[in-house]
Amino acid sequence: MGIVLLIGFVLAAVIAAGYCIGIYNQLVQIKVNVDKSWANIEVLEKQRYDEIPKLVKVCEGYMQYERDTLQKVIEARSRFLTAKGPSDMAQASSEMGGALKSLFALAEAYPDLKANQNFNQLQGRVSALESEIADRREFYNDSVTINNARIQQVPYIFFSGLLKMAEREMYKVAAEEKASPEIKFAMPR
Amino acid sequence: MAWTNIGITFQGRRIGPIIVIAVLAVTLSKGMIGSAAGRDLEWILDLAAATGAGFLVRHGFRLLRKKNMIENVPSSPIRSVAMGLAEIKGKAPGRAVMPAPLSQTSCLYYRYLVEEERTRPKGGREWVTVDRGESNVPFQVEDPTGRILVNPDGADIMLGRDYQKIEREAGWLSRRKRYSEWRIDPGDFVYVIGTVSNLRDAIAADRAHLQERLQQVKRDAGAMKRFDLDGDGTIDPQEWAGAVAVVKDDLLRERLARPAAAPQDNLCLGKGDVEDTFIISDRDERSIASSFGWKALAAVLGGGAGALVMFISILGRFGVLPGHWTFPWEALVK
């Protein structure tokens, strides 16, 4: 009878080990998912970043009296480069988004610019990127929610320490981004 | 693995080793069970069954991993789906592409199964598969943000059965046949978790366009003359760099003038090379995860119990445990 118990114990141990490995791998996967979803935001932010010089170049020819607005877009773009971590990035991204919103709103007052095909294409591209960035921020927050919930749940809590997993920071939209952009026309049309 | 009556399917290769070992074991022992020589070799059957049970446990853990994937990967809007493992929820678009073979209903995807009723040697009746098939045509799934192509090749398909008919063929000795069909119809809810990959490499395509255009410039004497800014009859590196910049600019202008393709138009959701989780279903996420969870539990516990019984039986055959603790293969075959 003792040997039966021994075999049963060994088999149960093998299954338990398999289960523990599964839990550990699952936590690794969750951690990787959060990192990946963050990197995926950066990819789109970088694409938006790359479109801005083209946009500014097109606008410059038409919006000679809106140097301030164009300058703000360029400055926001520069600040974005130095942003680190979700809150910093959210701040820089919201500044860039706000500057672009102002630029597009001002462009309404320049019919020649509005009729420019390149401007329309770039505006469409940047707007589409902003929608995609918003989706990916949401996805990132979903991944963070799963991460933050799992590491506090049993049995994951026993393994999260091994992986040094901590709660991750959500991507919170800055208050300025929630507000409508303030538009001041420099030149009466 | 055979499809179950609730319409759930699994890929055969996952548990293929179990079937192979079982068949091998039965073949080896056929005609020997019950004989003196057979009794001496029944431990091989025990060992084969224990190995099969081990594979069942492994299969259970694979199912558990899929359940975890479903629960741990958040859904992406199709518009912003990223490369790699992704989960999407949407519906099949309104335009069907083909008729399903049994019901002739227009659909985007189908699987069918034809079974024949046969009498078991030991009495009773059973349904034996005589034909099966599935479409391998990629179809689209859409949500309010966009649409994406799904290539169903290699997917774990979990669909509710849409059609079943049992009929007897002409002739008084004919057997009954059961026809079953699973479909994704236009407008159906579709859940997919799989790997997003590029249908074509946009960067490589841009590079190829640039190379092609530069070759054209080199062949065009007029264009070369235009870039020969100092008029010395040769294009120096600085002039060539200028030419490349002009061509790049032209290409960018042409690209901007073209109607922009949605980013997801170049993407396809399918089975990944590294990550093999690929599930297509018409059920909600919770129900799919729950189904995988129960199957995983059954496979792990069943496999574990089976392995335990077989190890005890092997020890019984070698005299370590009482002889009556051996597995009665003879009774099972009879």
XYZ file of C-alpha atoms in Angstrom:
523
model
C 0.000 0.000 0.000
C 2.879 2.301 0.792
C 4.195 2.070 -2.750
C 0.765 2.991 -4.156
C 0.758 6.094 -1.997
C 4.289 6.868 -3.154
C 3.313 6.575 -6.837
C 0.196 8.660 -6.185
C 2.300 11.252 -4.402
C 4.870 11.380 -7.225
C 2.159 11.750 -9.870
C 0.383 14.429 -7.837
C 3.721 16.213 -7.423
C 4.341 16.077 -11.190
C 0.897 17.519 -11.875
C 1.328 20.172 -9.179
C 4.727 21.097 -10.642
C 3.142 21.398 -14.081
C 0.438 23.618 -12.622
C 3.010 25.833 -10.872
C 5.042 26.141 -14.062
C 1.799 27.128 -15.814
C 1.106 29.852 -13.254
C 4.672 31.152 -13.481
C 4.573 31.217 -17.281
C 1.227 32.927 -17.164
C 2.618 35.721 -15.010
C 5.574 36.084 -17.382
C 3.110 36.337 -20.251
C 1.092 39.009 -18.427
C 4.242 41.001 -17.716
C 5.333 40.726 -21.339
C 1.841 41.750 -22.504
C 2.028 44.975 -20.479
C 5.499 45.789 -21.830
C 4.440 44.962 -25.356
C 1.273 47.041 -25.183
C 3.353 49.960 -23.930
C 5.848 49.501 -26.768
C 2.932 49.403 -29.218
C 1.813 52.856 -28.067
C 5.339 54.140 -28.585
C 5.383 52.781 -32.136
C 2.330 54.848 -33.079
C 3.503 57.881 -31.123
C 6.746 57.684 -33.093
C 4.806 57.559 -36.354
C 2.842 60.648 -35.311
C 6.114 62.268 -34.291
C 7.546 61.566 -37.762
C 4.532 63.075 -39.546
C 4.751 66.410 -37.713
C 7.697 67.967 -39.643
C 5.903 67.227 -42.922
C 2.720 68.780 -41.559
C 4.527 71.868 -40.285
C 6.324 72.227 -43.620
C 3.028 72.174 -45.529
C 1.407 74.627 -43.092
C 4.307 77.076 -43.056
C 3.601 78.229 -46.566
C 0.044 79.211 -45.702
C 0.044 80.107 -42.026
C 2.759 82.745 -41.928
C 0.922 84.608 -39.154
C 0.593 81.551 -36.943
C 4.230 81.075 -36.037
C 3.300 80.628 -32.384
C 1.001 77.710 -33.082
C 3.513 76.025 -35.364
C 6.252 76.638 -32.807
C 4.119 75.006 -30.102
C 3.711 71.919 -32.270
C 7.470 71.732 -32.840
C 8.216 72.254 -29.122
C 5.676 69.608 -28.090
C 7.330 67.228 -30.522
C 10.747 67.917 -28.992
C 9.454 67.399 -25.438
C 7.960 64.084 -26.479
C 11.452 62.758 -27.257
C 12.596 63.110 -23.657
C 9.431 61.650 -22.064
C 9.954 58.543 -19.920
C 7.302 56.342 -18.304
C 3.504 56.423 -18.615
C 2.770 59.671 -16.766
C 5.562 61.638 -18.453
C 4.649 60.201 -21.827
C 0.954 60.902 -21.263
C 1.824 64.518 -20.451
C 4.039 64.948 -23.544
C 1.562 63.152 -25.747
C -1.305 65.281 -24.514
C 0.716 68.445 -25.185
C 1.446 67.247 -28.693
C -2.203 66.263 -29.204
C -3.353 69.667 -27.904
C -0.923 71.557 -30.174
C -2.073 69.532 -33.175
C -5.737 70.120 -32.319
C -5.068 73.860 -32.212
C -3.237 73.672 -35.525
C -6.075 71.810 -37.238
C -8.665 74.160 -35.758
C -6.701 77.175 -37.004
C -6.336 75.600 -40.437
C -10.105 75.976 -40.833
C -9.488 79.700 -41.273
C -7.146 79.126 -44.226
C -9.180 77.922 -47.217
C -6.086 77.570 -49.432
C -4.485 75.302 -46.847
C -7.705 73.326 -46.420
C -7.744 72.796 -50.178
C -4.152 71.504 -50.192
C -4.174 67.786 -50.885
C -0.972 67.106 -48.956
C -2.350 68.884 -45.897
C -5.574 66.906 -46.076
C -3.693 63.637 -46.376
C -1.391 64.485 -43.478
C -4.281 65.716 -41.339
C -6.146 62.481 -42.059
C -3.065 60.426 -41.261
C -2.364 62.253 -37.981
C -6.026 62.060 -36.934
C -6.118 58.331 -37.727
C -2.924 57.843 -35.716
C -4.475 59.698 -32.780
C -7.480 57.362 -32.841
C -5.188 54.354 -32.969
C -3.068 55.742 -30.144
C -6.234 56.199 -28.078
C -7.178 52.551 -28.764
C -3.745 51.342 -27.769
C -3.767 53.383 -24.576
C -7.032 51.656 -23.735
C -5.463 48.297 -24.567
C -2.459 49.141 -22.396
C -4.768 50.031 -19.508
C -6.612 46.721 -19.992
C -3.282 44.875 -19.854
C -2.290 46.808 -16.724
C -5.657 46.015 -15.125
C -5.113 42.302 -15.736
C -1.556 42.561 -14.391
C -2.595 44.468 -11.264
C -5.501 42.126 -10.559
C -3.588 38.861 -11.151
C -0.649 39.668 -8.893
C -3.042 40.091 -5.993
C -5.084 36.967 -6.678
C -4.507 33.514 -5.233
C -2.518 31.502 -6.380
C -0.677 34.118 -8.476
C 0.257 36.139 -5.416
C 2.636 33.346 -4.316
C 4.608 33.626 -7.569
C 4.437 37.338 -8.375
C 7.120 38.008 -5.755
C 9.466 35.580 -7.514
C 9.113 37.591 -10.689
C 9.343 40.874 -8.783
C 6.044 41.888 -10.332
C 4.574 45.100 -9.017
C 1.466 47.093 -9.811
C 1.886 48.965 -13.068
C 0.932 52.534 -13.708
C -2.148 53.253 -15.827
C -1.963 55.642 -18.772
C -4.056 58.528 -17.484
C -5.116 61.238 -19.878
C -4.024 64.680 -18.729
C -6.696 67.228 -17.843
C -5.597 69.503 -20.717
C -6.273 66.784 -23.239
C -9.840 66.394 -22.016
C -10.445 70.135 -22.576
C -11.098 71.665 -25.997
C -8.125 73.539 -27.465
C -8.080 77.261 -27.044
C -7.929 78.940 -30.457
C -6.781 82.490 -31.015
C -6.544 83.688 -34.589
C -3.512 85.898 -35.123
C -4.745 87.258 -38.414
C -8.347 88.302 -39.126
C -9.576 86.602 -42.293
C -9.982 14.003 -32.220
C -13.567 13.407 -33.258
C -15.920 16.294 -33.053
C -18.270 16.234 -30.160
C -22.001 16.659 -30.495
C -21.887 20.128 -29.020
C -19.815 21.116 -31.988
C -16.436 21.605 -30.383
C -13.384 20.564 -32.291
C -9.765 20.105 -31.490
C -6.789 19.778 -33.738
C -5.939 16.139 -34.197
C -2.172 16.582 -34.008
C -2.358 17.793 -30.418
C -3.332 14.423 -29.101
C -2.087 12.439 -32.060
C 0.641 10.702 -30.046
C -2.022 9.278 -27.709
C -3.919 7.732 -30.565
C -0.731 6.414 -32.195
C 0.418 4.763 -28.978
C -3.017 3.290 -28.281
C -3.271 1.835 -31.776
C 0.286 0.507 -31.581
C -0.391 -1.121 -28.244
C -3.645 -2.747 -29.360
C -2.013 -3.947 -32.586
C 0.916 -5.445 -30.737
C -1.262 -7.277 -28.285
C -4.032 -8.358 -30.662
C -4.586 -12.066 -30.372
C -2.144 -12.333 -27.503
C -4.339 -11.065 -24.717
C -5.506 -13.957 -22.629
C -2.763 -16.314 -23.831
C 0.169 -17.181 -21.581
C 2.589 -15.251 -23.795
C 0.131 -12.368 -23.917
C -0.115 -12.214 -20.126
C 3.662 -11.910 -20.020
C 3.554 -8.948 -22.369
C 0.550 -7.136 -20.927
C 2.898 -4.811 -19.059
C 3.733 -3.296 -22.486
C 0.060 -2.392 -22.826
C 0.146 -0.897 -19.326
C 3.206 1.129 -20.246
C 1.660 2.319 -23.504
C -1.524 3.310 -21.668
C 0.513 5.107 -18.985
C 2.352 7.004 -21.743
C -0.998 7.863 -23.336
C -2.201 9.110 -19.954
C 0.940 11.266 -19.747
C 0.129 12.797 -23.127
C -3.423 13.421 -21.896
C -2.034 15.342 -18.898
C 0.202 17.330 -21.259
C -2.799 18.041 -23.492
C -4.697 19.216 -20.399
C -1.933 21.695 -19.574
C -1.975 22.949 -23.164
C -5.718 23.536 -22.868
C -5.150 25.321 -19.570
C -2.579 27.566 -21.264
C -5.113 28.446 -23.963
C -7.701 29.243 -21.312
C -5.189 31.546 -19.631
C -4.322 33.211 -22.932
C -7.986 33.948 -23.550
C -8.335 35.454 -20.090
C -5.051 37.386 -20.069
C -5.025 38.991 -23.499
C -7.345 42.021 -23.678
C -9.437 42.566 -26.808
C -8.119 45.008 -29.402
C -10.204 47.272 -31.598
C -9.459 46.106 -35.152
C -8.390 49.631 -36.197
C -5.391 49.589 -33.889
C -4.603 45.890 -33.649
C -0.861 45.351 -33.205
C 1.372 42.665 -34.661
C 1.697 39.485 -32.629
C -0.852 37.771 -30.406
C -4.176 39.610 -30.447
C -7.778 39.013 -29.531
C -10.604 40.555 -31.517
C -14.365 40.465 -31.195
C -16.544 41.421 -34.095
C -18.980 40.056 -36.585
C -18.782 38.437 -39.969
C -19.536 41.007 -42.661
C -22.773 40.868 -44.623
C -21.401 39.387 -47.832
C -21.180 35.586 -47.887
C -18.578 34.037 -50.127
C -19.579 30.400 -50.609
C -22.331 27.856 -50.067
C -21.901 25.340 -47.258
C -21.731 21.799 -48.717
C -24.582 20.197 -46.754
C -27.147 22.942 -46.175
C -26.194 25.025 -49.238
C -26.449 28.087 -46.979
C -24.272 31.029 -47.999
C -21.532 31.475 -45.439
C -17.992 32.702 -44.830
C -16.675 29.546 -43.230
C -17.915 25.958 -42.835
C -17.003 22.607 -41.384
C -18.966 19.470 -42.021
C -19.061 15.906 -40.799
C -20.777 12.852 -42.260
C -21.178 9.806 -39.986
C -22.606 6.375 -40.646
C -24.407 4.249 -38.081
C -22.753 0.862 -37.662
C -23.217 -2.100 -35.370
C -20.481 -2.708 -32.798
C -18.951 -6.217 -32.752
C -19.950 -6.531 -29.078
C -23.463 -5.245 -29.728
C -24.955 -1.777 -29.747
C -24.580 0.898 -32.376
C -22.135 3.675 -33.012
C -21.631 6.583 -35.406
C -18.481 6.263 -37.497
C -17.067 9.230 -39.411
C -17.068 8.603 -43.150
C -16.370 12.111 -44.441
C -15.382 15.464 -43.075
C -14.106 18.724 -44.422
C -13.754 22.428 -43.878
C -13.295 25.565 -45.922
C -9.862 27.134 -45.981
C -10.875 30.441 -47.542
C -9.838 33.467 -45.453
C -12.743 35.659 -44.379
C -13.088 39.083 -42.845
C -14.225 40.072 -39.380
C -15.358 43.606 -38.645
C -16.032 45.737 -35.621
C -17.111 49.390 -35.441
C -13.490 50.506 -35.994
C -12.518 48.435 -39.045
C -12.138 44.992 -40.553
C -9.389 42.388 -40.700
C -8.721 39.231 -42.675
C -8.774 35.938 -40.772
C -7.068 32.891 -42.255
C -8.779 29.889 -40.575
C -6.029 27.420 -41.524
C -4.864 25.611 -38.387
C -7.410 27.196 -36.023
C -9.174 25.537 -33.102
C -12.745 26.029 -34.240
C -15.436 26.268 -31.577
C -18.764 26.813 -33.281
C -22.286 25.889 -32.356
C -23.759 23.341 -34.766
C -25.922 25.033 -37.398
C -27.313 22.047 -39.267
C -27.971 18.372 -38.639
C -29.894 15.804 -40.622
C -30.217 12.036 -40.123
C -31.439 10.052 -43.087
C -31.434 6.530 -44.429
C -30.175 6.035 -47.949
C -32.285 4.137 -50.496
C -32.341 0.328 -50.122
C -33.658 -1.752 -47.200
C -30.185 -2.823 -46.083
C -28.776 0.689 -46.148
C -27.377 2.336 -43.036
C -28.448 5.599 -41.480
C -26.234 8.619 -42.058
C -25.896 11.716 -39.920
C -24.913 15.005 -41.593
C -23.688 17.844 -39.392
C -22.482 21.304 -40.320
C -20.900 24.226 -38.466
C -20.796 27.635 -40.130
C -19.938 31.282 -39.770
C -22.784 33.093 -41.483
C -22.943 36.781 -42.412
C -23.722 38.827 -39.318
C -22.592 36.121 -36.856
C -20.616 37.172 -33.788
C -16.997 36.060 -34.194
C -14.323 35.779 -31.522
C -10.735 35.271 -32.673
C -7.493 35.005 -30.738
C -4.437 34.480 -32.910
C -1.324 36.043 -34.346
C -1.503 39.192 -36.445
C 1.009 39.327 -39.265
C 1.640 41.526 -42.263
C 0.258 40.419 -45.588
C 3.028 42.385 -47.258
C 6.003 44.264 -45.979
C 5.209 47.933 -46.620
C 8.765 49.093 -45.868
C 10.271 46.561 -48.274
C 7.710 47.600 -50.894
C 8.658 51.290 -50.479
C 12.338 50.419 -50.785
C 11.659 48.412 -53.946
C 9.726 51.348 -55.444
C 12.622 53.686 -54.705
C 15.147 51.302 -56.303
C 12.964 50.911 -59.366
C 12.519 54.682 -59.754
C 16.269 55.317 -59.350
C 16.987 52.710 -62.034
C 14.598 54.585 -64.327
C 16.413 57.852 -63.578
C 19.782 56.237 -64.422
C 18.441 55.032 -67.761
C 16.912 58.427 -68.599
C 19.634 60.712 -70.009
C 17.363 63.769 -69.710
C 16.741 63.157 -66.024
C 20.440 62.584 -65.366
C 21.254 65.850 -67.076
C 18.758 67.595 -64.836
C 20.603 66.326 -61.754
C 24.042 67.231 -63.174
C 23.990 70.588 -61.438
C 27.560 71.641 -62.316
C 27.131 70.503 -65.922
C 30.411 68.526 -65.994
C 28.721 65.519 -67.609
C 29.037 63.293 -64.534
C 26.902 62.831 -61.442
C 29.043 63.167 -58.341
C 27.961 61.700 -54.951
C 26.522 65.019 -53.802
C 24.434 65.361 -56.989
C 23.301 61.745 -56.659
C 22.212 62.340 -53.063
C 20.176 65.280 -54.342
C 18.642 63.060 -57.029
C 17.710 60.418 -54.434
C 16.104 63.115 -52.250
C 14.058 64.402 -55.207
C 12.904 60.879 -56.125
C 11.980 60.168 -52.483
C 10.025 63.409 -52.420
C 8.206 62.457 -55.636
C 7.342 59.048 -54.229
C 6.032 60.605 -51.004
C 3.889 63.035 -52.989
C 2.511 60.156 -55.077
C 1.804 58.133 -51.940
C -0.033 61.031 -50.333
C -2.071 61.568 -53.492
C -3.286 57.965 -53.429
C -6.330 57.161 -51.290
C -4.889 55.925 -47.994
C -5.405 52.244 -47.238
C -6.535 51.461 -43.713
C -3.564 50.010 -41.803
C -5.447 46.814 -41.015
C -5.955 46.161 -44.758
C -2.405 44.813 -44.843
C -2.871 42.568 -41.813
C -4.033 39.012 -41.398
C -5.015 37.146 -38.246
C -3.945 33.511 -38.281
C -1.803 30.858 -36.665
C 1.576 32.178 -35.583
C 4.951 30.592 -36.165
C 5.913 30.908 -32.496
C 2.605 31.262 -30.659
C 0.239 28.460 -31.629
C -2.876 29.688 -29.829
C -5.401 30.330 -32.586
C -9.082 30.014 -31.783
C -12.109 31.001 -33.814
C -15.504 30.837 -32.171
C -19.009 32.209 -32.271
C -19.272 32.019 -28.486
C -18.424 34.699 -25.953
C -14.993 34.856 -24.339
C -16.116 33.676 -20.905
C -17.860 30.630 -22.319
C -14.821 29.652 -24.426
C -12.439 30.055 -21.482
C -14.773 28.056 -19.262
C -14.997 25.282 -21.852
C -11.187 25.079 -22.091
C -10.939 25.138 -18.300
C -13.262 22.166 -17.778
C -11.621 20.165 -20.544
C -8.195 20.927 -19.095
C -9.313 19.797 -15.648
C -10.815 16.592 -17.042
C -7.695 15.846 -19.107
C -5.246 16.506 -16.255
C -7.205 14.592 -13.626
C -8.197 11.786 -16.021
C -4.662 11.471 -17.344
C -3.197 11.529 -13.835
C -5.626 8.862 -12.580
C -4.980 6.735 -15.683
C -1.225 6.953 -15.195
C -1.603 5.978 -11.523
C -3.707 2.917 -12.389
C -1.258 1.817 -15.082
C 1.832 2.187 -12.859
C 0.102 0.133 -10.149
C -0.766 -2.482 -12.758
C 2.836 -2.678 -13.980
C 4.073 -3.148 -10.405
C 1.397 -5.820 -9.887
C 2.620 -7.721 -12.955
C 6.203 -7.701 -11.677
C 5.163 -8.932 -8.247
C 5.913 -5.721 -6.348
C 2.183 -5.329 -5.628
C -0.499 -8.033 -5.298
C -1.213 -9.813 -8.612
C -4.938 -8.951 -8.559
C -4.068 -5.227 -8.849
C -3.181 -5.625 -12.511
C -5.330 -3.982 -15.173
C -7.773 -6.525 -16.709
C -7.026 -6.042 -20.425
C -8.497 -9.466 -21.130
C -11.906 -8.518 -19.723
C -11.818 -5.247 -21.630
C -11.162 -6.948 -24.963
C -13.893 -9.532 -24.356
